[in-house]
mmCIF file with all atom_site columns, C-alpha atoms in Angstrom:
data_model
loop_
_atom_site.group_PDB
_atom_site.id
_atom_site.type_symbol
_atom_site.label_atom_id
_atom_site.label_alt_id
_atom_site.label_comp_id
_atom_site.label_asym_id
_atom_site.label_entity_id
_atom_site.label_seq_id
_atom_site.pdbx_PDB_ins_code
_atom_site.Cartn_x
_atom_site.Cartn_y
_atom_site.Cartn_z
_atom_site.occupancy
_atom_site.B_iso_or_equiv
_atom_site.pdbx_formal_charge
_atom_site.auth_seq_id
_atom_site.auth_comp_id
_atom_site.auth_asym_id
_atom_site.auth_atom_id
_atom_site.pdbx_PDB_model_num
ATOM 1   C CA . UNK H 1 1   ? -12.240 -25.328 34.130  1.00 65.00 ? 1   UNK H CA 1
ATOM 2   C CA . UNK H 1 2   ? -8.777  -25.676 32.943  1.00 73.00 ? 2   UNK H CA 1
ATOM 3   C CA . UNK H 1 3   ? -8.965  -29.219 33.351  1.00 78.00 ? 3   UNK H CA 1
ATOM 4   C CA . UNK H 1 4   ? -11.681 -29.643 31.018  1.00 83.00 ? 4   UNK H CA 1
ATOM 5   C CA . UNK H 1 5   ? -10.259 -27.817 28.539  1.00 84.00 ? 5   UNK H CA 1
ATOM 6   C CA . UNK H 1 6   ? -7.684  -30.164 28.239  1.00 85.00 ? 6   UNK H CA 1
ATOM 7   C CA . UNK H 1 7   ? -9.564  -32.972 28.493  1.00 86.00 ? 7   UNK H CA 1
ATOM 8   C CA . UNK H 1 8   ? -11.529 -31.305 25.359  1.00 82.00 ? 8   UNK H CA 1
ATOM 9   C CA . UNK H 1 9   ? -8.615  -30.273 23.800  1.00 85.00 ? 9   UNK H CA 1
ATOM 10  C CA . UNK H 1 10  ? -6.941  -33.939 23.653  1.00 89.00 ? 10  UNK H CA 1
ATOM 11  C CA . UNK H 1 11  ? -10.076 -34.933 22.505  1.00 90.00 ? 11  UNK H CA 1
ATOM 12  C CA . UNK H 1 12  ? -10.154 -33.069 19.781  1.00 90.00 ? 12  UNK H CA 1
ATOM 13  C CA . UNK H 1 13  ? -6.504  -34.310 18.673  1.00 91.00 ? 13  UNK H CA 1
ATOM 14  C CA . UNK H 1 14  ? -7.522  -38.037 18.520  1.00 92.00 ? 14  UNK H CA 1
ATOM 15  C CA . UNK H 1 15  ? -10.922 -37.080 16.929  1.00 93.00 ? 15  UNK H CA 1
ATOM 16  C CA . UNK H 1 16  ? -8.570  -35.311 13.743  1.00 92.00 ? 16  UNK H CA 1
ATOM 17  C CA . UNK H 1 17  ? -5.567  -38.107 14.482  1.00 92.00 ? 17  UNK H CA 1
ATOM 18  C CA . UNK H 1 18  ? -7.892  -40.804 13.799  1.00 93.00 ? 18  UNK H CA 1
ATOM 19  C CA . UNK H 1 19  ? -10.039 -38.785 10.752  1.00 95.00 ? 19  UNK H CA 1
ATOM 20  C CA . UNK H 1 20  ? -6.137  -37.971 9.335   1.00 94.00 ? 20  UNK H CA 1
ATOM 21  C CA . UNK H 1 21  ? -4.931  -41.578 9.746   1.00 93.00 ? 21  UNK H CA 1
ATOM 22  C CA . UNK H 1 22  ? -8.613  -43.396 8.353   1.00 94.00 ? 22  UNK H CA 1
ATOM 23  C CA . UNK H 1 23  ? -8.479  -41.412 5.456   1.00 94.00 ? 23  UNK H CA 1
ATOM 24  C CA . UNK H 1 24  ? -5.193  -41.695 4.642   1.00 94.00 ? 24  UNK H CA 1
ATOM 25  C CA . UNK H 1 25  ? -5.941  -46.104 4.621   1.00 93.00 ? 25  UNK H CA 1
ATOM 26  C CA . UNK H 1 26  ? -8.978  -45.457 2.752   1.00 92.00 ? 26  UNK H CA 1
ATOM 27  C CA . UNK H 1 27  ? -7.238  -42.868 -0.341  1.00 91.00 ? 27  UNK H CA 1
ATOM 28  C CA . UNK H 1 28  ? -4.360  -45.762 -0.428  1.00 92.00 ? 28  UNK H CA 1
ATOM 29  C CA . UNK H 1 29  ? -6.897  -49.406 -0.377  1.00 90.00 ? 29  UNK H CA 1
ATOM 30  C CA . UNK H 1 30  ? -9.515  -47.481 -2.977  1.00 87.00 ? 30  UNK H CA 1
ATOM 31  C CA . UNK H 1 31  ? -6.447  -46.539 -5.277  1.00 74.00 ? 31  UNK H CA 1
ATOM 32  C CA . UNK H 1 32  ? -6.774  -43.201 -5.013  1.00 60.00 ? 32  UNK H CA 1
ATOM 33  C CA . UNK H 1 33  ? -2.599  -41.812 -3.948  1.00 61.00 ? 33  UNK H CA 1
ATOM 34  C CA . UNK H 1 34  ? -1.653  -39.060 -6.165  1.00 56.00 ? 34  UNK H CA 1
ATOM 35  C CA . UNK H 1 35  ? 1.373   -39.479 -7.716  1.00 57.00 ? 35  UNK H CA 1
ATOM 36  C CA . UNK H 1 36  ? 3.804   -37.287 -9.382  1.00 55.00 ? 36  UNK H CA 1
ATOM 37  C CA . UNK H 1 37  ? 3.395   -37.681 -13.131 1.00 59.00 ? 37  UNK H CA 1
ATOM 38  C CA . UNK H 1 38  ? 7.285   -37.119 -13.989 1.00 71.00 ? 38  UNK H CA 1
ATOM 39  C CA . UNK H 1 39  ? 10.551  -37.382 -12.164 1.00 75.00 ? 39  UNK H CA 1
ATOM 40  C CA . UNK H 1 40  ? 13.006  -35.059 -12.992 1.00 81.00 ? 40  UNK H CA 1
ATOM 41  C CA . UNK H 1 41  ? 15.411  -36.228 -10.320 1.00 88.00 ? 41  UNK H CA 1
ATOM 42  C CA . UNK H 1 42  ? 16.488  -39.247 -8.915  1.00 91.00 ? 42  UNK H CA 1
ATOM 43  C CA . UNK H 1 43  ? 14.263  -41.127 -6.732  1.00 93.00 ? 43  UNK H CA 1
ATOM 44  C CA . UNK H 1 44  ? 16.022  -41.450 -3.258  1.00 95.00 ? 44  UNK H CA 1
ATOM 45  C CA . UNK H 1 45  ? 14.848  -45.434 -2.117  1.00 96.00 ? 45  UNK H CA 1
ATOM 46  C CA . UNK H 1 46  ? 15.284  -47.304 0.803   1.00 97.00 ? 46  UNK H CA 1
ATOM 47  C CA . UNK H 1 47  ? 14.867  -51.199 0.641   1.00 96.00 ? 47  UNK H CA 1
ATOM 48  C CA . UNK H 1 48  ? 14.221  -53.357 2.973   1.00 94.00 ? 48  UNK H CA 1
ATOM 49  C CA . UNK H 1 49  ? 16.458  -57.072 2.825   1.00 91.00 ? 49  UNK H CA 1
ATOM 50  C CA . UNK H 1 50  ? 15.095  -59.950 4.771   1.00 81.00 ? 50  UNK H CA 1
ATOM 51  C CA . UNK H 1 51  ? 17.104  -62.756 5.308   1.00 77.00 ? 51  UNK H CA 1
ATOM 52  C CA . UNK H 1 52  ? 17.242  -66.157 2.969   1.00 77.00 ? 52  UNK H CA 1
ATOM 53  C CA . UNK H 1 53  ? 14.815  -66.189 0.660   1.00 81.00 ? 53  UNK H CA 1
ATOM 54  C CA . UNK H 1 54  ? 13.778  -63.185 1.283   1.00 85.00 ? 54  UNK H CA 1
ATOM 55  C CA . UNK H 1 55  ? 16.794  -61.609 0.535   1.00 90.00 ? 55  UNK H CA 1
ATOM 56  C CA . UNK H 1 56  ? 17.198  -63.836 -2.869  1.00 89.00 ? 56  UNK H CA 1
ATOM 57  C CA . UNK H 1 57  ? 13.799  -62.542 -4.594  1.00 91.00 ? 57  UNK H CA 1
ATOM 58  C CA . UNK H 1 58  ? 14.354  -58.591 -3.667  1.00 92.00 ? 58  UNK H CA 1
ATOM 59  C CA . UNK H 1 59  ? 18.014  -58.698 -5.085  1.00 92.00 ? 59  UNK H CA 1
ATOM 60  C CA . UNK H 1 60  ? 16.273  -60.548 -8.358  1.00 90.00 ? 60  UNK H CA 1
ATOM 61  C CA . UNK H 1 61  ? 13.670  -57.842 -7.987  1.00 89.00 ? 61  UNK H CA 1
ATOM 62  C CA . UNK H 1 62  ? 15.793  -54.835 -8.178  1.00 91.00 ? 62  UNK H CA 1
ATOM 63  C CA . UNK H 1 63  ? 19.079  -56.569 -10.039 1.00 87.00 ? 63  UNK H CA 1
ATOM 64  C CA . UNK H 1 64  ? 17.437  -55.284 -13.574 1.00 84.00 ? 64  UNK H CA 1
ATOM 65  C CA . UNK H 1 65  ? 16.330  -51.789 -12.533 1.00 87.00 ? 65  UNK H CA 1
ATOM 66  C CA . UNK H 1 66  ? 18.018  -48.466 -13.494 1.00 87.00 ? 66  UNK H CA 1
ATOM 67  C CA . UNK H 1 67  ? 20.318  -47.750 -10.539 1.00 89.00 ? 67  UNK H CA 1
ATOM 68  C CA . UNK H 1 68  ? 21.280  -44.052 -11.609 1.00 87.00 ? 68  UNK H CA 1
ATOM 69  C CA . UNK H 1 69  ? 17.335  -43.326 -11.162 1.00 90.00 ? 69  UNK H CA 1
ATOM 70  C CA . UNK H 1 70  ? 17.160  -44.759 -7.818  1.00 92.00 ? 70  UNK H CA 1
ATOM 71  C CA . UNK H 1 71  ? 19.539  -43.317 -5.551  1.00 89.00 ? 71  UNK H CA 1
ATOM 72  C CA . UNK H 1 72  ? 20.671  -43.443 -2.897  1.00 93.00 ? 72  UNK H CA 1
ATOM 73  C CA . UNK H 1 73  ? 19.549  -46.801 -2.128  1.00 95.00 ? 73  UNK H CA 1
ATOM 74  C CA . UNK H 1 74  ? 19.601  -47.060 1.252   1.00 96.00 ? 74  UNK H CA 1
ATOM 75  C CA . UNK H 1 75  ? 19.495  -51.118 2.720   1.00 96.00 ? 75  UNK H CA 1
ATOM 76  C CA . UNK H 1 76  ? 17.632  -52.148 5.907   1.00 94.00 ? 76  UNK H CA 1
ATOM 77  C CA . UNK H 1 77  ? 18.887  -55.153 7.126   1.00 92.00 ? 77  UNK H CA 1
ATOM 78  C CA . UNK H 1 78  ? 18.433  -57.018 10.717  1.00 88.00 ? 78  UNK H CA 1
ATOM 79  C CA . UNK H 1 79  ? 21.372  -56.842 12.783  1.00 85.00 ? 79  UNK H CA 1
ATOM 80  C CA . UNK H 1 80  ? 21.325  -60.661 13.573  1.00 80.00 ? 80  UNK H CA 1
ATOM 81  C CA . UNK H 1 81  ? 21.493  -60.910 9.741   1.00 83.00 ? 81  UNK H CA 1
ATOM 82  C CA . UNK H 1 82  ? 25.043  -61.971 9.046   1.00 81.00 ? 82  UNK H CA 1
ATOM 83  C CA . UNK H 1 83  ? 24.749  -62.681 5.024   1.00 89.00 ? 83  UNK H CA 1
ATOM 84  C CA . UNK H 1 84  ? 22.532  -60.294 3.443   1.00 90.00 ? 84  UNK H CA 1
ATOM 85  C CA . UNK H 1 85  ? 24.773  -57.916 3.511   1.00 90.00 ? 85  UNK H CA 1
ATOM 86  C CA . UNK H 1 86  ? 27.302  -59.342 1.265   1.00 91.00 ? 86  UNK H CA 1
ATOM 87  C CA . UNK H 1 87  ? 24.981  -60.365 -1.180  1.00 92.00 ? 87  UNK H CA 1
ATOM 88  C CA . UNK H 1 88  ? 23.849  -56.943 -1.290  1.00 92.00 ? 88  UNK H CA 1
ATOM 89  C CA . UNK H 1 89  ? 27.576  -55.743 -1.809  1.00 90.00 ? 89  UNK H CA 1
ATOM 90  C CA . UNK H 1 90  ? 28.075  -57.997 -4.625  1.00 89.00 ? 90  UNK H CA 1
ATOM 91  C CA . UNK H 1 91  ? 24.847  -57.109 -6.794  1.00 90.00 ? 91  UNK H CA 1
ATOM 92  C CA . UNK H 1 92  ? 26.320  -53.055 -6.407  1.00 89.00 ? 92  UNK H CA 1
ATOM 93  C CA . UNK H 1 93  ? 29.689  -54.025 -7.439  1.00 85.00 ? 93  UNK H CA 1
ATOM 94  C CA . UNK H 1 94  ? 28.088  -56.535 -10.289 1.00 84.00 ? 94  UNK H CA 1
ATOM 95  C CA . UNK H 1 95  ? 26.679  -52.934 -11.174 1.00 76.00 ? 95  UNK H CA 1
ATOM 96  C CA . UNK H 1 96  ? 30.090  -51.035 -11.448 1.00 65.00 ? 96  UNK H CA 1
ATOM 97  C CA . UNK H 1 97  ? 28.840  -48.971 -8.038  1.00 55.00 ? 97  UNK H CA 1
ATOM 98  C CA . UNK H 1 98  ? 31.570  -50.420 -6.085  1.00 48.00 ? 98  UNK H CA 1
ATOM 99  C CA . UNK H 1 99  ? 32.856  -47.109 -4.848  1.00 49.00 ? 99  UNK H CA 1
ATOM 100 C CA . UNK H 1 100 ? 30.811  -44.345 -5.050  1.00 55.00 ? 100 UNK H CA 1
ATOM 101 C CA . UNK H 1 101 ? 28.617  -43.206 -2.328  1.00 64.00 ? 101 UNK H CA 1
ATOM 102 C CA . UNK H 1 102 ? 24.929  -43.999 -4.142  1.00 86.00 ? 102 UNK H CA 1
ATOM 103 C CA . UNK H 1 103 ? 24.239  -46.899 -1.717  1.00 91.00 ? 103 UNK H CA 1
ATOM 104 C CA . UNK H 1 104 ? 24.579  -47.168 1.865   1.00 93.00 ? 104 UNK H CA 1
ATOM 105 C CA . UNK H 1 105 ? 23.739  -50.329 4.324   1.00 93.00 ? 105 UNK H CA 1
ATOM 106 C CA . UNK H 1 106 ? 22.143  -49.485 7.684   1.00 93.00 ? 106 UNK H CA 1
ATOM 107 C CA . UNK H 1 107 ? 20.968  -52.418 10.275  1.00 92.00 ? 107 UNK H CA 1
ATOM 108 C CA . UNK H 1 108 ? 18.074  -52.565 12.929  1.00 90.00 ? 108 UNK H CA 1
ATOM 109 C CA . UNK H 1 109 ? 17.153  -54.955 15.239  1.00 85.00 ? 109 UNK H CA 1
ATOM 110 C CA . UNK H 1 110 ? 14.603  -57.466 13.973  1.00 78.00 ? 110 UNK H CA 1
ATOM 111 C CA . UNK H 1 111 ? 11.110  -56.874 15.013  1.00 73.00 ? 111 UNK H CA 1
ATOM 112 C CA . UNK H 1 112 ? 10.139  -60.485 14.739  1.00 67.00 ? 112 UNK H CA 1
ATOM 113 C CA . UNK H 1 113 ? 12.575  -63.588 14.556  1.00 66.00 ? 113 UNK H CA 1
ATOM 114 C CA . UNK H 1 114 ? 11.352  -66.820 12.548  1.00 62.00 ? 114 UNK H CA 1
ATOM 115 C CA . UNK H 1 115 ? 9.292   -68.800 15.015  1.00 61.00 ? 115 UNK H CA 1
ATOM 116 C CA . UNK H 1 116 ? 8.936   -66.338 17.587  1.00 63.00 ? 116 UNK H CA 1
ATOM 117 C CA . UNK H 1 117 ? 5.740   -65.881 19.598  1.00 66.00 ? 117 UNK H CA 1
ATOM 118 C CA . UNK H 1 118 ? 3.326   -62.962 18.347  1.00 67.00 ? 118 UNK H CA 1
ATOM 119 C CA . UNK H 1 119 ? 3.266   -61.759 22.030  1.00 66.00 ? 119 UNK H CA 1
ATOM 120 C CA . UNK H 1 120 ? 7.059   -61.305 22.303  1.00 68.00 ? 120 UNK H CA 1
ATOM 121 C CA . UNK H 1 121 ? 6.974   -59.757 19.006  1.00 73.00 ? 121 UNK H CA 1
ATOM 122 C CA . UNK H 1 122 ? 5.006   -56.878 19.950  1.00 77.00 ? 122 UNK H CA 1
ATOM 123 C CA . UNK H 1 123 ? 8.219   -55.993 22.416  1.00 80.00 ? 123 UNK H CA 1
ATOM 124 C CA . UNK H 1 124 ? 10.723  -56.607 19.936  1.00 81.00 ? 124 UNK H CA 1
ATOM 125 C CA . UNK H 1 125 ? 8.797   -54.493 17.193  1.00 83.00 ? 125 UNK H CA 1
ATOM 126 C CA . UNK H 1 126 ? 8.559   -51.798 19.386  1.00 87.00 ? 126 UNK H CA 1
ATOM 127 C CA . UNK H 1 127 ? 12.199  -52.070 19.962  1.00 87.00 ? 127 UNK H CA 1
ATOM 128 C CA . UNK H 1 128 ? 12.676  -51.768 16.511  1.00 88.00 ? 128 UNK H CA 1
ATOM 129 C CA . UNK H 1 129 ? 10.497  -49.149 15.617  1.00 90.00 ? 129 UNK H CA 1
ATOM 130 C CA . UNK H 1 130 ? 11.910  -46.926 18.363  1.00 91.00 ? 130 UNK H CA 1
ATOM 131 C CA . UNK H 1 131 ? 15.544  -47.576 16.655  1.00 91.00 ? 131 UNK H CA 1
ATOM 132 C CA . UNK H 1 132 ? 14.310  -46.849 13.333  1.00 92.00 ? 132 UNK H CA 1
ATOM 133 C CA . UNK H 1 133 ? 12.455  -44.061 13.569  1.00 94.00 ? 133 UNK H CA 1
ATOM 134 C CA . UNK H 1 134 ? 15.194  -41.583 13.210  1.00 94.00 ? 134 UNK H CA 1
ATOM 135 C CA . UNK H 1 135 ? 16.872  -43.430 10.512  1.00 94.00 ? 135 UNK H CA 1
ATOM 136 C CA . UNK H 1 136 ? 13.495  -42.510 8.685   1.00 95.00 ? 136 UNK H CA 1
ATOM 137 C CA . UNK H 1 137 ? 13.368  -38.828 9.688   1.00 94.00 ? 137 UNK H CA 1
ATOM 138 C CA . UNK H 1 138 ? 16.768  -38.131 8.420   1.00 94.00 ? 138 UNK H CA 1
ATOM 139 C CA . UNK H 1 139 ? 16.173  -40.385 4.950   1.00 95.00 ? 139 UNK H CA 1
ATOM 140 C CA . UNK H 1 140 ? 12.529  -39.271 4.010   1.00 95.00 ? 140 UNK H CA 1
ATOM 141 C CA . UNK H 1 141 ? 12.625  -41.703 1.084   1.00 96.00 ? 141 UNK H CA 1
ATOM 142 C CA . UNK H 1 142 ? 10.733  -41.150 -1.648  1.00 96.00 ? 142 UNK H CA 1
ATOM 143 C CA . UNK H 1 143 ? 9.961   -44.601 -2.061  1.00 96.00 ? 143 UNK H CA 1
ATOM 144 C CA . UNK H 1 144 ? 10.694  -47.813 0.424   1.00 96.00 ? 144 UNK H CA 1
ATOM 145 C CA . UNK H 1 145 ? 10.658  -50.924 -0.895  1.00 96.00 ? 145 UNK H CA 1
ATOM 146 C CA . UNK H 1 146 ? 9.769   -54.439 0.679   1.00 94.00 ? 146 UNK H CA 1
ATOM 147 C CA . UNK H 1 147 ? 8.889   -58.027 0.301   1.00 90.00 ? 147 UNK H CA 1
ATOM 148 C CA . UNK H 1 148 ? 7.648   -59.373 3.509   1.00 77.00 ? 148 UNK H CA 1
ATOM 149 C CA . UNK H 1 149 ? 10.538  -60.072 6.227   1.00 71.00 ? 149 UNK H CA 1
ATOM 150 C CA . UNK H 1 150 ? 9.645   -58.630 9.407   1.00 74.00 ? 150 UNK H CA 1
ATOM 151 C CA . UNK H 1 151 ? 12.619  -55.928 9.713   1.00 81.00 ? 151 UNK H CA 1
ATOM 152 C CA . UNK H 1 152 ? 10.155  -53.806 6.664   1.00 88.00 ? 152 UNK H CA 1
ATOM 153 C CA . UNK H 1 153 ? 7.259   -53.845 9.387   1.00 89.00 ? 153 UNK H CA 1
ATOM 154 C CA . UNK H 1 154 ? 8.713   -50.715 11.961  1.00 91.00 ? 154 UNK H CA 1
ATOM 155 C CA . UNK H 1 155 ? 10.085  -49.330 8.610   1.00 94.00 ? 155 UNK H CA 1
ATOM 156 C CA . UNK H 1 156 ? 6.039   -48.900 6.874   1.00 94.00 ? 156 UNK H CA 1
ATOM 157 C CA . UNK H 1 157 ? 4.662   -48.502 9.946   1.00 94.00 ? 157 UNK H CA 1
ATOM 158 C CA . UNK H 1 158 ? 7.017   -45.236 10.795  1.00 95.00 ? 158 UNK H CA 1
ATOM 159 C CA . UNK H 1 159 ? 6.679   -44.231 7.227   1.00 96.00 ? 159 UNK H CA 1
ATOM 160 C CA . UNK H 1 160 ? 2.371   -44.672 7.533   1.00 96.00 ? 160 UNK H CA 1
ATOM 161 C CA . UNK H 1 161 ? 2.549   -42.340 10.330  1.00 94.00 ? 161 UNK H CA 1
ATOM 162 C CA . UNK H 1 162 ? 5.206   -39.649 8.617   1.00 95.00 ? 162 UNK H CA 1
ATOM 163 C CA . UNK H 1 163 ? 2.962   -39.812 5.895   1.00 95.00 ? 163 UNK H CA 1
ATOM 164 C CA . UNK H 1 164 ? -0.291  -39.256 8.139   1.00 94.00 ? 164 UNK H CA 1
ATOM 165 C CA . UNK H 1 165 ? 1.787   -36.317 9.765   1.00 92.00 ? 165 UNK H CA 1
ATOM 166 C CA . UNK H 1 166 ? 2.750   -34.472 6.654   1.00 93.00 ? 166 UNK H CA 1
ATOM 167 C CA . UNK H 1 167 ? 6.465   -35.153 7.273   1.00 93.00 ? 167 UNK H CA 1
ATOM 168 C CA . UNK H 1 168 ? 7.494   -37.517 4.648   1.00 93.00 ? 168 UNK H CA 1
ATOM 169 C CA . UNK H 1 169 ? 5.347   -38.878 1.486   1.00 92.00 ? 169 UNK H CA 1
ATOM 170 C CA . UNK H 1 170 ? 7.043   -42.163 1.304   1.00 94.00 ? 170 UNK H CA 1
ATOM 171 C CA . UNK H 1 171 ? 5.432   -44.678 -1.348  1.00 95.00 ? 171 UNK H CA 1
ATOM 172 C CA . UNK H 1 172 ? 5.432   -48.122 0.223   1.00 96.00 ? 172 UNK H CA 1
ATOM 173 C CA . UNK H 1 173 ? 5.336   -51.074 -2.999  1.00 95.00 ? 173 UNK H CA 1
ATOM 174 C CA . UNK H 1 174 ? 5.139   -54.361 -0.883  1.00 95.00 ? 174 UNK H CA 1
ATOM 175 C CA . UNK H 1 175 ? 5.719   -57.192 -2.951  1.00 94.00 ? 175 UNK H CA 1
ATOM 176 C CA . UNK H 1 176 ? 4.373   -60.817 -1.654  1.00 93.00 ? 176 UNK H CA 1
ATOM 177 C CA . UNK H 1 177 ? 6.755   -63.731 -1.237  1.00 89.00 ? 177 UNK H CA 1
ATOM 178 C CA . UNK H 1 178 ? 7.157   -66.173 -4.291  1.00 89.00 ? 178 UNK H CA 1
ATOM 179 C CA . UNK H 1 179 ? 6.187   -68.849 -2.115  1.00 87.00 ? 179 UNK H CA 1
ATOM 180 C CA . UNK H 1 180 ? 2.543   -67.409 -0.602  1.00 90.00 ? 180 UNK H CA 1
ATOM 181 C CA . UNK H 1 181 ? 0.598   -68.616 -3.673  1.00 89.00 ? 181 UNK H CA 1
ATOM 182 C CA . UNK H 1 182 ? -3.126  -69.283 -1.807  1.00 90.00 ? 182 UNK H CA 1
ATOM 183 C CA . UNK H 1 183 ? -2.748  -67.159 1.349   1.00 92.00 ? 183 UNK H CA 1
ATOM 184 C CA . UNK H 1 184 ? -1.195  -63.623 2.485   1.00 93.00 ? 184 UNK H CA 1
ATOM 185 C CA . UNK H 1 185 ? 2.051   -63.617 4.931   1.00 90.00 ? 185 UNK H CA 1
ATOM 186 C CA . UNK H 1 186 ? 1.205   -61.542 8.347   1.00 86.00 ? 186 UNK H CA 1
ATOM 187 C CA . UNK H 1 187 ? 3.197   -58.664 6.618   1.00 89.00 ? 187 UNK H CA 1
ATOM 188 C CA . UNK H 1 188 ? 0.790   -58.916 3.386   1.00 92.00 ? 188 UNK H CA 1
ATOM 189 C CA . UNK H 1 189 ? -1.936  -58.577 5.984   1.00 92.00 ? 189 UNK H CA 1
ATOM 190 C CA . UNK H 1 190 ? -0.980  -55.569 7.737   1.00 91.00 ? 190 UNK H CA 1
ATOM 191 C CA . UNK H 1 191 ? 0.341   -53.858 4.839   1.00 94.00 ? 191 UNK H CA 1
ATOM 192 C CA . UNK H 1 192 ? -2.856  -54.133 2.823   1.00 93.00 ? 192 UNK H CA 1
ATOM 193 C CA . UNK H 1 193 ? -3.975  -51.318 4.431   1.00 93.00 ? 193 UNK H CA 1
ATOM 194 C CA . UNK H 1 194 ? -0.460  -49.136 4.319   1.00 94.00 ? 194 UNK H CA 1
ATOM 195 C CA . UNK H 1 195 ? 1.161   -50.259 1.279   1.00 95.00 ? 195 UNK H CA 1
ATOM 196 C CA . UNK H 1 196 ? 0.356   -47.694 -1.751  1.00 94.00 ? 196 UNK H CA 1
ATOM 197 C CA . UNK H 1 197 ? 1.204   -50.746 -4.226  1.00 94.00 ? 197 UNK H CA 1
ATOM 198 C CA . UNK H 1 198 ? 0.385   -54.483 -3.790  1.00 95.00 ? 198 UNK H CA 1
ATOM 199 C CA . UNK H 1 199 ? 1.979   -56.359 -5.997  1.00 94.00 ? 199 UNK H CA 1
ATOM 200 C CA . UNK H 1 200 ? 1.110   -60.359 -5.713  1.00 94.00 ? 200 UNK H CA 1
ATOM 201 C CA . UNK H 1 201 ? 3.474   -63.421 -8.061  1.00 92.00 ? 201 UNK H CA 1
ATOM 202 C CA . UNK H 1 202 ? 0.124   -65.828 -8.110  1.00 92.00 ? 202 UNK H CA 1
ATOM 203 C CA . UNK H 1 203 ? -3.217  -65.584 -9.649  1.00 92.00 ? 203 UNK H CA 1
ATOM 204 C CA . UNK H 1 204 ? -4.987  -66.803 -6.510  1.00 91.00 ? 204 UNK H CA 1
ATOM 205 C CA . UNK H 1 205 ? -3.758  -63.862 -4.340  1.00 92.00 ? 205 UNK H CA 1
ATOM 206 C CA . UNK H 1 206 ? -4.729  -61.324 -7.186  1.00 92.00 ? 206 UNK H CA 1
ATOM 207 C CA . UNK H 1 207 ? -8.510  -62.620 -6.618  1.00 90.00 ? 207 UNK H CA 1
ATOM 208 C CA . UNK H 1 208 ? -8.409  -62.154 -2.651  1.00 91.00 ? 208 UNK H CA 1
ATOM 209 C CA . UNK H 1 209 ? -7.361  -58.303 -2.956  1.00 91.00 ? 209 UNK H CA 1
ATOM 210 C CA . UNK H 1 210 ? -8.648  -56.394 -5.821  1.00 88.00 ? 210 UNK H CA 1
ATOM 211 C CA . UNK H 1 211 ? -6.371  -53.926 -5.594  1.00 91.00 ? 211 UNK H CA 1
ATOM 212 C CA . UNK H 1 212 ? -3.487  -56.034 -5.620  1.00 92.00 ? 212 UNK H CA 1
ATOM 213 C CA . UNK H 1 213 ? -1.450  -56.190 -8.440  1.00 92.00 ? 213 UNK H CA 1
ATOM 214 C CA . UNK H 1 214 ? -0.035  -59.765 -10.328 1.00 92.00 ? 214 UNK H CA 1
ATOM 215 C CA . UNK H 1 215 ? 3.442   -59.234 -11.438 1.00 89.00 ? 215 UNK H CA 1
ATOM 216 C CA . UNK H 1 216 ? 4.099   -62.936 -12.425 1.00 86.00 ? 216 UNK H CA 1
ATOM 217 C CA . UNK H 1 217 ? 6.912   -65.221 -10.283 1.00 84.00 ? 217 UNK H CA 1
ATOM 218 C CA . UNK H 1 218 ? 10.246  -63.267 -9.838  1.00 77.00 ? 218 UNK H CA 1
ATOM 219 C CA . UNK H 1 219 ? 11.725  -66.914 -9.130  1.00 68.00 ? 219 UNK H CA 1
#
């Protein structure tokens, strides 16, 4: 009897996991997130830094913004990264932030190395996610940013699930890579579903998801 009644009981966990988590994906891919409709404090934003190019079109992305309403800005970058982390340093000191304590660098293993078999990448995400997801806990930002390198995948995925939870509200804006003009990167892909904004630099993207939104090229 017991027995049952745990069986039952577990079932009726992943019956209201899986009714949480689908409706959660279907409020955010029919455009229907609430958000707040004025910020009265700063928002506290955590932005995830690929490597490269990657790393080139988020600086360009955030180098204009209002840093005193975004903070702390918190940077993910992959351990194995050995660059982005200066150019990061420079853009806050090109700021006049050079020393203060608004902005702070943290680094996690990469989920997914260029090249890198899908199969092995399931490991190393796991890895990842696992090393990540009490950076999250203890952030709870109110907004993560990302453009497609594979260290932002553990970072929405732990932040999807926070969300589904009732922990953390995050707001996920994924941008696309400048150079994805006809087709989405395996980030885009997964983060259609997660991601509360889509934003797309080419016309031809804009017409694949309609909920997508075409900023123009950042490049």
């Amino acid at each position: 009897m017991e027995y049952q009644l745990i069986i039952e009981f577990t079932f009726l966990i992943i019956l209201l996991l899986t009714a949480r988590i689908a409706y959660v994906i279907h409020k955010i891919t029919t455009g229907h997130s609430v958000y707040a409709s004025k910020r009265t404090t700063p928002c506290r934003t955590l932005i995830c830094i690929g490597s490269g190019g990657h790393t080139t079109e988020m600086l360009k992305l955030i180098e204009n913004i209002t840093f005193k309403n975004f903070r702390p800005r918190y940077y993910i970058i992959a351990k194995s990264d050995t660059t982005s982390s200066q150019k990061v340093k420079s853009l806050e000191e090109s700021r006049n932030f050079a020393v203060n304590s608004d902005y702070y660098m943290i680094k996690i293993p990469r989920s997914r190395s260029v090249g890198q078999l899908y199969v092995t990448s399931v490991f190393t995400t796991l890895i990842s996610i696992f090393y990540a997801f009490p950076i999250l806990l203890k952030i709870r930002p109110d907004v993560i940013l990302c453009n497609g390198p594979g260290t932002c995948i553990p970072i929405c995925l732990i932040s999807f699930f926070l969300k589904c939870a009732f922990i953390c509200d995050s707001k996920i804006i994924f941008v696309e890579s400048f150079c994805r003009t006809t087709t989405f990167s395996l980030t885009g892909k997964i983060l259609t579903y997660i991601a509360d904004n889509f934003l797309v630099q080419w016309p031809n993207l804009k017409k694949k998801l309609k909920r997508s939104e075409y900023i123009g090229q950042l490049m």
